[in-house]
CSV table of C-alpha atoms in Angstrom, one decimal:
chain,number,residue,atom,x,y,z
A,1,UNK,CA,52.5,-16.4,17.9
A,2,UNK,CA,50.5,-19.5,19.3
A,3,UNK,CA,52.5,-21.4,21.7
A,4,UNK,CA,52.4,-25.2,20.5
A,5,UNK,CA,53.5,-28.4,22.4
A,6,UNK,CA,51.4,-30.4,24.8
A,7,UNK,CA,49.4,-28.9,27.7
A,8,UNK,CA,49.1,-30.5,31.2
A,9,UNK,CA,46.0,-32.3,29.8
A,10,UNK,CA,47.6,-33.9,26.9
A,11,UNK,CA,45.9,-31.6,24.2
A,12,UNK,CA,48.4,-29.7,21.6
A,13,UNK,CA,48.1,-26.3,20.7
A,14,UNK,CA,48.4,-25.2,16.9
A,15,UNK,CA,51.6,-25.8,15.4
A,16,UNK,CA,53.2,-22.1,14.2
A,17,UNK,CA,53.6,-23.2,10.5
A,18,UNK,CA,56.6,-25.4,10.4
A,19,UNK,CA,55.2,-28.6,10.5
A,20,UNK,CA,57.0,-29.8,13.5
A,21,UNK,CA,54.8,-31.2,16.6
A,22,UNK,CA,56.0,-32.1,20.0
A,23,UNK,CA,54.5,-35.2,21.5
A,24,UNK,CA,53.9,-36.3,25.0
A,25,UNK,CA,55.1,-39.7,26.1
A,26,UNK,CA,53.5,-42.2,28.6
A,27,UNK,CA,55.3,-40.7,31.4
A,28,UNK,CA,53.8,-37.2,30.9
A,29,UNK,CA,57.2,-36.1,29.8
A,30,UNK,CA,57.5,-34.2,26.4
A,31,UNK,CA,59.9,-35.4,23.6
A,32,UNK,CA,60.3,-33.3,20.5
A,33,UNK,CA,60.4,-35.2,16.9
A,34,UNK,CA,63.7,-33.9,15.7
A,35,UNK,CA,65.5,-36.4,13.5
A,36,UNK,CA,68.9,-34.6,13.8
A,37,UNK,CA,70.3,-37.2,16.2
A,38,UNK,CA,70.8,-35.2,19.2
A,39,UNK,CA,69.6,-36.5,22.4
A,40,UNK,CA,67.0,-34.2,23.6
A,41,UNK,CA,67.1,-32.4,26.9
A,42,UNK,CA,64.4,-33.8,29.4
A,43,UNK,CA,61.7,-31.1,30.2
A,44,UNK,CA,58.3,-31.3,31.3
A,45,UNK,CA,55.8,-28.7,30.5
A,46,UNK,CA,52.5,-27.6,32.4
A,47,UNK,CA,49.2,-26.3,31.4
A,48,UNK,CA,48.9,-23.3,29.3
A,49,UNK,CA,47.2,-20.3,31.0
A,50,UNK,CA,46.0,-16.7,30.3
A,51,UNK,CA,48.6,-14.1,31.4
A,52,UNK,CA,47.3,-10.6,31.1
A,53,UNK,CA,49.9,-7.9,32.1
A,54,UNK,CA,50.7,-4.3,31.7
A,55,UNK,CA,52.4,-5.1,28.5
A,56,UNK,CA,49.1,-6.6,27.1
A,57,UNK,CA,47.6,-10.2,26.9
A,58,UNK,CA,50.0,-13.2,26.8
A,59,UNK,CA,49.7,-17.4,27.3
A,60,UNK,CA,52.0,-18.6,29.6
A,61,UNK,CA,53.3,-22.3,30.1
A,62,UNK,CA,55.7,-23.3,32.9
A,63,UNK,CA,58.7,-25.8,32.0
A,64,UNK,CA,60.9,-27.8,34.4
A,65,UNK,CA,64.2,-28.7,33.5
A,66,UNK,CA,64.2,-32.4,34.4
A,67,UNK,CA,68.0,-32.4,34.9
A,68,UNK,CA,68.4,-29.6,37.1
A,69,UNK,CA,65.0,-29.1,38.6
A,70,UNK,CA,64.9,-25.4,37.3
A,71,UNK,CA,61.4,-24.0,36.6
A,72,UNK,CA,61.3,-21.7,33.5
A,73,UNK,CA,58.5,-19.8,32.1
A,74,UNK,CA,57.4,-19.4,28.5
A,75,UNK,CA,55.3,-16.0,27.9
A,76,UNK,CA,53.9,-16.0,24.4
A,77,UNK,CA,51.8,-13.7,22.1
A,78,UNK,CA,48.3,-15.4,21.6
A,79,UNK,CA,48.7,-13.8,17.9
A,80,UNK,CA,50.9,-15.6,15.1
A,81,UNK,CA,53.8,-13.6,13.9
A,82,UNK,CA,53.2,-10.8,11.3
A,83,UNK,CA,53.7,-11.2,7.4
A,84,UNK,CA,54.7,-14.8,7.9
A,85,UNK,CA,58.0,-14.1,9.3
A,86,UNK,CA,59.6,-16.6,11.9
A,87,UNK,CA,58.4,-15.8,15.5
A,88,UNK,CA,60.5,-13.4,17.8
A,89,UNK,CA,62.0,-15.1,20.6
A,90,UNK,CA,64.1,-13.7,23.6
A,91,UNK,CA,66.0,-16.0,26.0
A,92,UNK,CA,66.0,-13.9,29.2
A,93,UNK,CA,68.3,-14.9,32.0
A,94,UNK,CA,66.7,-14.0,35.4
A,95,UNK,CA,67.9,-11.1,37.0
A,96,UNK,CA,66.3,-10.1,40.4
A,97,UNK,CA,67.9,-6.9,40.9
A,98,UNK,CA,67.0,-5.6,37.3
A,99,UNK,CA,63.8,-7.3,36.4
A,100,UNK,CA,62.0,-6.8,39.6
A,101,UNK,CA,63.8,-3.9,41.6
A,102,UNK,CA,64.5,-2.0,38.1
A,103,UNK,CA,68.1,-1.5,39.0
A,104,UNK,CA,70.3,0.7,36.4
A,105,UNK,CA,73.6,-1.2,37.3
A,106,UNK,CA,72.4,-3.5,34.3
A,107,UNK,CA,69.8,-3.2,31.2
A,108,UNK,CA,68.0,-6.3,32.1
A,109,UNK,CA,64.9,-5.1,33.2
A,110,UNK,CA,64.7,-2.6,30.4
A,111,UNK,CA,65.4,-5.4,27.7
A,112,UNK,CA,62.7,-7.3,29.5
A,113,UNK,CA,60.1,-4.7,28.9
A,114,UNK,CA,61.4,-3.9,25.4
A,115,UNK,CA,61.4,-7.7,24.4
A,116,UNK,CA,57.5,-8.2,25.8
A,117,UNK,CA,56.4,-5.2,23.8
A,118,UNK,CA,57.9,-6.2,20.9
A,119,UNK,CA,56.6,-9.8,21.2
A,120,UNK,CA,53.1,-8.3,21.9
A,121,UNK,CA,53.5,-6.5,18.6
A,122,UNK,CA,54.9,-8.9,16.2
A,123,UNK,CA,54.1,-12.3,17.8
A,124,UNK,CA,56.8,-14.6,19.7
A,125,UNK,CA,57.8,-16.1,22.7
A,126,UNK,CA,59.8,-14.7,25.7
A,127,UNK,CA,61.3,-17.6,27.9
A,128,UNK,CA,62.5,-16.5,31.3
A,129,UNK,CA,65.0,-18.6,32.5
A,130,UNK,CA,65.4,-19.0,35.9
A,131,UNK,CA,68.5,-20.3,37.9
A,132,UNK,CA,70.4,-17.9,35.6
A,133,UNK,CA,71.2,-14.9,37.7
A,134,UNK,CA,74.3,-13.4,37.1
A,135,UNK,CA,75.2,-15.1,34.1
A,136,UNK,CA,74.7,-18.6,36.1
A,137,UNK,CA,76.7,-17.8,39.2
A,138,UNK,CA,73.7,-17.1,41.4
A,139,UNK,CA,72.6,-14.1,43.3
A,140,UNK,CA,75.1,-14.1,46.4
A,141,UNK,CA,77.9,-14.3,43.8
A,142,UNK,CA,76.5,-11.6,41.7
A,143,UNK,CA,76.3,-9.3,45.0
A,144,UNK,CA,80.2,-10.3,45.6
A,145,UNK,CA,80.9,-9.3,42.2
A,146,UNK,CA,79.1,-6.0,42.4
A,147,UNK,CA,81.4,-5.4,45.4
A,148,UNK,CA,84.4,-5.9,43.2
A,149,UNK,CA,82.9,-3.6,40.5
A,150,UNK,CA,82.6,-0.7,43.0
A,151,UNK,CA,86.1,-1.4,43.8
A,152,UNK,CA,87.3,-0.9,39.9
A,153,UNK,CA,86.8,-4.3,38.5
A,154,UNK,CA,84.8,-4.7,35.4
A,155,UNK,CA,82.4,-7.5,35.2
A,156,UNK,CA,84.5,-10.1,33.5
A,157,UNK,CA,87.4,-9.2,36.0
A,158,UNK,CA,85.1,-9.4,39.0
A,159,UNK,CA,84.1,-13.0,38.2
A,160,UNK,CA,87.6,-13.9,37.4
A,161,UNK,CA,88.5,-12.5,40.9
A,162,UNK,CA,86.0,-14.7,42.4
A,163,UNK,CA,87.3,-17.7,40.6
A,164,UNK,CA,83.9,-18.2,38.8
A,165,UNK,CA,83.3,-18.5,35.0
A,166,UNK,CA,82.5,-15.4,33.0
A,167,UNK,CA,79.3,-17.0,31.7
A,168,UNK,CA,78.0,-20.1,33.5
A,169,UNK,CA,74.7,-20.4,31.4
A,170,UNK,CA,73.4,-23.2,29.6
A,171,UNK,CA,71.0,-23.5,26.7
A,172,UNK,CA,70.1,-27.0,26.3
A,173,UNK,CA,66.9,-26.9,28.1
A,174,UNK,CA,65.9,-23.6,26.7
A,175,UNK,CA,66.4,-25.1,23.1
A,176,UNK,CA,64.5,-28.0,24.1
A,177,UNK,CA,61.5,-26.3,25.4
A,178,UNK,CA,61.5,-24.1,22.1
A,179,UNK,CA,61.6,-27.4,20.2
A,180,UNK,CA,58.5,-28.7,22.1
A,181,UNK,CA,56.6,-25.7,21.2
A,182,UNK,CA,57.4,-26.1,17.7
A,183,UNK,CA,59.8,-23.2,17.5
A,184,UNK,CA,62.7,-24.6,15.3
A,185,UNK,CA,63.2,-21.5,13.3
A,186,UNK,CA,63.2,-18.1,15.2
A,187,UNK,CA,64.1,-14.4,15.1
A,188,UNK,CA,66.4,-14.0,18.1
A,189,UNK,CA,65.7,-11.0,20.5
A,190,UNK,CA,69.3,-10.5,21.8
A,191,UNK,CA,72.4,-8.7,21.4
A,192,UNK,CA,74.4,-11.6,22.3
A,193,UNK,CA,76.0,-14.0,19.5
A,194,UNK,CA,76.7,-16.6,21.9
A,195,UNK,CA,73.1,-17.3,22.4
A,196,UNK,CA,72.6,-17.7,18.5
A,197,UNK,CA,75.8,-20.2,18.4
A,198,UNK,CA,74.3,-22.1,21.5
A,199,UNK,CA,70.9,-22.5,20.1
A,200,UNK,CA,72.4,-23.5,16.7
A,201,UNK,CA,74.4,-26.3,18.4
A,202,UNK,CA,71.1,-27.3,20.1
A,203,UNK,CA,69.3,-27.6,17.0
A,204,UNK,CA,67.3,-24.3,17.0
A,205,UNK,CA,67.9,-22.1,13.6
A,206,UNK,CA,68.1,-18.5,14.2
A,207,UNK,CA,67.3,-16.8,11.2
A,208,UNK,CA,67.7,-13.5,12.2
A,209,UNK,CA,69.3,-11.6,15.3
A,210,UNK,CA,67.1,-8.7,16.3
A,211,UNK,CA,68.7,-6.1,18.5
A,212,UNK,CA,67.5,-5.4,21.9
A,213,UNK,CA,69.6,-2.5,22.8
A,214,UNK,CA,68.4,0.2,25.3
A,215,UNK,CA,69.7,3.4,26.0
A,216,UNK,CA,72.9,3.3,28.4
A,217,UNK,CA,72.9,5.1,31.6
A,218,UNK,CA,75.4,6.5,33.8
A,219,UNK,CA,75.4,3.6,36.2
A,220,UNK,CA,75.8,0.9,33.5
A,221,UNK,CA,77.8,2.4,30.7
A,222,UNK,CA,81.1,0.8,31.6
A,223,UNK,CA,79.4,-2.6,31.8
A,224,UNK,CA,77.7,-2.2,28.5
A,225,UNK,CA,81.4,-1.1,26.9
A,226,UNK,CA,82.6,-4.2,28.8
A,227,UNK,CA,80.0,-6.4,27.1
A,228,UNK,CA,80.9,-5.0,23.6
A,229,UNK,CA,84.6,-5.0,24.1
A,230,UNK,CA,85.2,-8.2,25.8
A,231,UNK,CA,82.2,-10.2,24.9
A,232,UNK,CA,81.4,-9.2,21.9
A,233,UNK,CA,77.9,-8.1,22.3
A,234,UNK,CA,76.4,-6.3,19.3
A,235,UNK,CA,76.1,-2.9,21.0
A,236,UNK,CA,76.2,0.7,19.3
A,237,UNK,CA,76.2,2.7,22.8
A,238,UNK,CA,75.2,5.9,20.9
A,239,UNK,CA,72.1,6.5,23.0
A,240,UNK,CA,72.3,7.7,26.5
A,241,UNK,CA,69.9,8.8,29.3
A,242,UNK,CA,71.0,10.2,32.5
A,243,UNK,CA,71.0,8.0,35.6
A,244,UNK,CA,68.7,8.6,38.6
A,245,UNK,CA,71.6,8.5,41.0
A,246,UNK,CA,75.0,10.7,40.1
A,247,UNK,CA,77.9,8.8,39.1
A,248,UNK,CA,81.0,11.3,39.6
A,249,UNK,CA,84.1,9.2,38.6
A,250,UNK,CA,84.3,6.1,36.0
A,251,UNK,CA,85.6,4.2,38.9
A,252,UNK,CA,82.1,4.2,40.3
A,253,UNK,CA,80.3,3.3,37.2
A,254,UNK,CA,78.8,0.0,37.6
A,255,UNK,CA,79.1,-3.2,35.8
A,256,UNK,CA,77.0,-6.1,35.3
A,257,UNK,CA,76.8,-9.4,33.7
A,258,UNK,CA,74.1,-10.6,31.5
A,259,UNK,CA,72.1,-9.9,28.5
């Protein structure tokens, strides 16, 4: 798809066929034209640049949440969606261990790669949401939760043992960025129905949930089972690959925390 919205020079990219446009106010902040009575979450978009990657050529735009100061990144296909379909959208929560180091304790890095491949092929946008490490509890607390998981707790229980919410993420800024980009109807790349509900509440219509399930591993099968059983993630878990690190007992299977 072609990202839409105001760039840093005040120019607008083409709207992706839904008739909605974003406008830039006099102070340089972006305000979506919605008409649904909701108060827009304040965000500010920067210039749109080329982003050649191992997955193909994309365009990228940084967005700042003016409430929290968090900096997010929209990575979009330069091509429109195929067959007139709504664009694919992935809300990807930052996961340093999985996205950068390729950790097998979670499926985050593999989901990121899968989503970028899908978006390159079919058109759409990946919103990389920073400040959402560990479902919003932060990197240090995530490592503490890992320690509890190694002691036998699942990912939900570990957060509860730390006195932290199971999921502290907020998608208001993400929904506003999508609206500012003209993405009011999307096909959501996710296994997590909570994201669909949160986006709907923020005024973004999810016309289809597109699964992003990747094969489970020895190191994350317990975590994935927990997400399916306790967090209502739409997982089948009928595909499995051996992990790089042997796991001898169920108690040492590692859990994780995000979609």
